Short mmCIF file of C-alpha atoms in Angstrom, two decimals:
data_model
loop_
_atom_site.label_atom_id
_atom_site.label_comp_id
_atom_site.label_asym_id
_atom_site.label_seq_id
_atom_site.Cartn_x
_atom_site.Cartn_y
_atom_site.Cartn_z
CA GLU A 1 0.00 0.00 0.00
CA VAL A 2 1.36 3.40 -1.02
CA ARG A 3 1.62 5.82 1.88
CA LEU A 4 2.75 9.44 1.95
CA LEU A 5 3.03 11.11 5.34
CA GLU A 6 3.77 14.83 5.52
CA SER A 7 5.18 16.57 8.57
CA GLY A 8 6.85 19.82 9.54
CA GLY A 9 3.98 22.25 9.15
CA GLY A 10 3.08 24.87 11.70
CA LEU A 11 2.90 28.56 12.49
CA VAL A 12 5.75 30.76 11.28
CA GLN A 13 6.25 34.51 11.12
CA PRO A 14 6.51 36.35 7.81
CA GLY A 15 10.07 36.13 6.52
CA GLY A 16 10.69 32.92 8.40
CA SER A 17 11.60 29.43 7.21
CA LEU A 18 10.12 25.96 7.49
CA ARG A 19 11.00 22.54 6.09
CA LEU A 20 8.30 20.07 5.17
CA SER A 21 9.00 16.35 4.98
CA CYS A 22 7.09 13.60 3.21
CA ALA A 23 7.88 10.02 4.23
CA ALA A 24 7.07 7.61 1.41
CA SER A 25 6.43 3.88 1.58
CA GLY A 26 4.79 1.10 -0.40
CA PHE A 27 6.49 1.81 -3.72
CA THR A 28 9.97 2.14 -5.21
CA PHE A 29 10.81 5.71 -4.24
CA SER A 30 13.59 6.03 -6.81
CA SER A 31 11.20 5.16 -9.65
CA SER A 32 8.80 8.06 -9.27
CA ALA A 33 8.91 11.78 -9.75
CA MET A 34 7.50 13.61 -6.72
CA THR A 35 5.54 16.82 -6.34
CA TRP A 36 4.28 19.35 -3.81
CA VAL A 37 0.82 20.88 -4.28
CA ARG A 38 -0.75 23.42 -1.95
CA GLN A 39 -4.26 24.61 -1.19
CA ALA A 40 -4.95 27.91 0.53
CA PRO A 41 -7.96 27.94 2.88
CA GLY A 42 -11.15 27.77 0.84
CA LYS A 43 -9.22 27.92 -2.43
CA GLY A 44 -8.27 25.56 -5.24
CA LEU A 45 -5.21 23.42 -5.83
CA GLU A 46 -1.93 25.10 -6.79
CA TRP A 47 1.09 23.22 -8.08
CA VAL A 48 4.23 24.26 -6.17
CA SER A 49 7.20 22.14 -7.23
CA SER A 50 8.25 18.84 -8.79
CA LEU A 51 11.37 16.71 -8.81
CA THR A 52 12.31 13.92 -11.22
CA ASN A 53 12.97 10.40 -10.01
CA SER A 54 16.73 10.97 -10.26
CA GLY A 55 16.55 14.18 -8.28
CA VAL A 56 18.51 15.97 -10.97
CA ASP A 57 15.76 18.12 -12.45
CA THR A 58 13.62 20.45 -10.36
CA TYR A 59 10.66 22.62 -11.33
CA TYR A 60 8.98 25.48 -9.47
CA ALA A 61 5.92 27.66 -9.75
CA ASP A 62 6.78 31.32 -10.33
CA SER A 63 5.15 32.18 -7.01
CA VAL A 64 7.81 30.23 -5.06
CA LYS A 65 10.83 30.31 -7.36
CA GLY A 66 13.93 31.49 -5.53
CA ARG A 67 12.34 30.95 -2.11
CA PHE A 68 11.49 27.24 -2.00
CA ALA A 69 13.73 24.24 -2.66
CA ILE A 70 12.62 20.66 -3.31
CA SER A 71 14.86 17.70 -2.61
CA ARG A 72 14.75 13.98 -1.82
CA ASP A 73 16.71 11.52 0.32
CA TYR A 74 16.74 8.02 -1.16
CA SER A 75 18.19 6.46 2.00
CA LYS A 76 15.20 7.72 3.97
CA ASN A 77 12.58 7.51 1.20
CA THR A 78 11.71 11.09 2.05
CA LEU A 79 10.79 14.15 0.01
CA TYR A 80 11.48 17.63 1.36
CA LEU A 81 10.36 21.19 0.71
CA GLN A 82 12.55 23.89 2.21
CA MET A 83 10.52 27.11 2.40
CA ASN A 84 12.32 30.41 3.02
CA SER A 85 11.20 34.04 3.07
CA LEU A 86 7.66 32.93 3.81
CA ARG A 87 4.78 35.26 3.12
CA ALA A 88 1.19 35.41 4.31
CA GLU A 89 0.07 34.19 0.89
CA ASP A 90 2.03 30.96 1.40
CA THR A 91 -0.49 29.95 4.07
CA ALA A 92 -1.98 26.68 2.86
CA VAL A 93 -2.24 22.95 3.30
CA TYR A 94 0.75 21.42 1.52
CA TYR A 95 0.26 18.03 -0.09
CA CYS A 96 2.97 15.64 -1.14
CA ALA A 97 2.05 13.67 -4.26
CA LYS A 98 3.60 10.75 -6.13
CA SER A 99 3.80 11.07 -9.88
CA GLY A 100 2.67 8.31 -12.16
CA GLY A 101 6.03 8.18 -13.90
CA LEU A 102 9.74 8.90 -13.72
CA ALA A 103 9.77 12.32 -15.25
CA VAL A 104 8.10 15.69 -14.90
CA GLU A 105 6.49 16.18 -18.27
CA ALA A 106 3.44 16.34 -20.46
CA GLY A 107 1.10 13.58 -19.51
CA GLY A 108 2.31 13.69 -15.94
CA TYR A 109 -0.24 13.04 -13.23
CA PHE A 110 -0.38 12.45 -9.47
CA ASP A 111 -1.64 9.02 -8.51
CA TYR A 112 -1.21 9.13 -4.73
CA TRP A 113 -1.49 12.02 -2.27
CA GLY A 114 -0.61 12.51 1.36
CA GLN A 115 -3.01 13.84 3.98
CA GLY A 116 -1.45 17.31 3.88
CA SER A 117 0.43 19.55 6.31
CA LEU A 118 -0.86 22.99 7.28
CA VAL A 119 1.51 25.92 7.06
CA THR A 120 0.34 29.21 8.56
CA VAL A 121 2.37 32.36 7.98
CA SER A 122 1.29 35.05 10.41
CA SER A 123 2.69 37.45 12.98
CA SER B 1 1.17 31.75 -17.92
CA TYR B 2 -1.17 29.03 -19.14
CA GLU B 3 -4.65 29.07 -17.62
CA VAL B 4 -7.38 26.48 -17.54
CA THR B 5 -10.87 27.38 -16.44
CA GLN B 6 -13.75 25.34 -15.08
CA PRO B 7 -17.33 26.26 -14.23
CA PRO B 8 -17.60 27.02 -10.49
CA SER B 9 -20.47 24.62 -9.98
CA VAL B 10 -22.47 21.85 -11.62
CA SER B 11 -25.70 20.41 -10.27
CA VAL B 12 -27.03 16.98 -11.18
CA SER B 13 -29.86 14.73 -10.06
CA PRO B 14 -29.05 11.25 -8.76
CA GLY B 15 -28.75 8.77 -11.60
CA GLN B 16 -28.24 11.46 -14.22
CA THR B 17 -25.08 12.43 -16.11
CA ALA B 18 -22.78 15.23 -14.95
CA SER B 19 -20.36 16.85 -17.37
CA ILE B 20 -17.52 19.00 -16.04
CA THR B 21 -15.53 21.03 -18.55
CA CYS B 22 -11.98 22.33 -18.47
CA SER B 23 -11.05 24.96 -21.04
CA GLY B 24 -7.68 26.24 -22.15
CA ASP B 25 -5.87 27.32 -25.29
CA LYS B 26 -5.28 24.22 -27.44
CA LEU B 27 -5.90 22.03 -24.39
CA GLY B 28 -6.71 19.16 -26.72
CA TYR B 29 -3.01 18.95 -27.57
CA LYS B 30 -2.13 18.41 -23.91
CA PHE B 31 -2.84 15.43 -21.70
CA THR B 32 -5.38 16.26 -19.00
CA SER B 33 -5.96 14.53 -15.67
CA TRP B 34 -8.83 14.90 -13.20
CA TYR B 35 -8.97 14.81 -9.40
CA GLN B 36 -11.86 14.44 -6.97
CA GLN B 37 -11.63 16.13 -3.57
CA GLY B 38 -14.24 15.50 -0.89
CA PRO B 39 -14.72 17.94 2.02
CA GLY B 40 -11.66 17.91 4.26
CA GLN B 41 -10.03 15.16 2.20
CA SER B 42 -6.98 14.85 -0.02
CA PRO B 43 -7.45 14.80 -3.80
CA VAL B 44 -7.96 11.46 -5.54
CA LEU B 45 -6.98 10.77 -9.16
CA VAL B 46 -10.05 9.71 -11.16
CA ILE B 47 -8.86 10.14 -14.77
CA TYR B 48 -5.35 10.47 -16.20
CA GLN B 49 -3.97 11.16 -19.66
CA ASP B 50 -7.38 12.32 -20.91
CA SER B 51 -9.36 9.12 -20.61
CA LYS B 52 -7.55 6.46 -18.57
CA ARG B 53 -9.13 5.32 -15.36
CA PRO B 54 -6.95 4.21 -12.39
CA SER B 55 -7.72 0.89 -10.78
CA GLY B 56 -10.47 1.21 -8.19
CA ILE B 57 -12.22 4.13 -9.90
CA PRO B 58 -15.78 3.25 -10.94
CA GLU B 59 -16.57 2.89 -14.63
CA ARG B 60 -19.10 5.72 -14.39
CA PHE B 61 -16.15 8.14 -14.53
CA SER B 62 -14.87 8.86 -18.04
CA GLY B 63 -12.88 11.56 -19.77
CA SER B 64 -12.32 13.10 -23.17
CA ASN B 65 -10.24 15.93 -24.60
CA SER B 66 -10.48 17.72 -27.92
CA GLY B 67 -9.97 21.19 -29.31
CA SER B 68 -9.78 23.53 -26.35
CA THR B 69 -11.91 21.58 -23.91
CA ALA B 70 -11.41 18.53 -21.75
CA THR B 71 -14.50 16.93 -20.21
CA LEU B 72 -15.02 14.70 -17.19
CA THR B 73 -18.27 12.79 -17.38
CA ILE B 74 -19.95 11.06 -14.47
CA SER B 75 -22.66 8.70 -15.67
CA GLY B 76 -25.35 7.56 -13.25
CA THR B 77 -24.15 10.08 -10.67
CA GLN B 78 -24.41 8.98 -7.06
CA ALA B 79 -24.60 11.01 -3.87
CA MET B 80 -21.05 9.90 -3.01
CA ASP B 81 -19.81 11.73 -6.13
CA GLU B 82 -20.60 15.10 -4.57
CA ALA B 83 -17.19 16.78 -4.32
CA ASP B 84 -14.86 19.33 -5.89
CA TYR B 85 -13.23 18.31 -9.16
CA TYR B 86 -10.02 19.72 -10.62
CA CYS B 87 -8.43 19.27 -14.02
CA GLN B 88 -4.65 19.37 -14.46
CA ALA B 89 -2.31 19.70 -17.41
CA TRP B 90 1.32 20.40 -18.24
CA ASP B 91 2.40 23.71 -19.74
CA SER B 92 5.50 23.03 -21.81
CA SER B 93 6.22 26.71 -22.40
CA THR B 94 6.79 27.35 -18.70
CA THR B 95 7.64 23.74 -17.73
CA SER B 96 5.03 23.79 -15.03
CA TYR B 97 1.91 21.89 -14.08
CA VAL B 98 -1.33 23.81 -13.94
CA PHE B 99 -4.59 23.05 -12.17
CA GLY B 100 -8.01 24.20 -13.24
CA THR B 101 -10.05 26.54 -11.07
CA GLY B 102 -12.17 23.70 -9.71
CA THR B 103 -15.84 22.71 -10.02
CA LYS B 104 -18.13 21.87 -7.13
CA VAL B 105 -20.50 19.07 -8.10
CA THR B 106 -23.75 19.00 -6.16
CA VAL B 107 -26.04 15.99 -6.34
CA LEU B 108 -29.53 17.28 -5.71
#
């Protein structure tokens, strides 16, 4: 059974930093691209960042480029999202999602999702 | 940036067919996937690559994509299908994924 368990969310002040983790199990971690998607309260889904199965290629939404960094640890089967210079508009539930393939590309889709981790940016 | 739009809401009677559209420039040339999100729940993939159905998803869910519109169809809609639905595609010009604005399906 595929499981994705996010952690690391919480309350942080504007300008602060936070690192989200996503512990993966039930599939070959090195064979899937991975993605972070967020959802602000009462709003729709917003793609944040993706990482290929090899970890070599990374992709970011313009709204987080230069502030967020995605990475993965194959020894721990864990995906990370380092979030710096946080803003009020980054407040959202952050979901970790497994991609249906190796790459980040046309035809890509997200076949399993975690339960989400709430990040609140407020003073 | 590439945008895909969906109607905010769709209402359907139990047992009838619900059609949810997703519109974007030349969307028919891109693969589209669909996600169902119940209240307080994580999204669930219901259709991928336009018309493929993951294992465990009921046959009443189907998808199509042509021209500038992708469509998710729910045949014989049941009360349990009441949820928010999002389409998703890849924008090659910006190398980014994009989600639609979301449609709330109400089963009356």
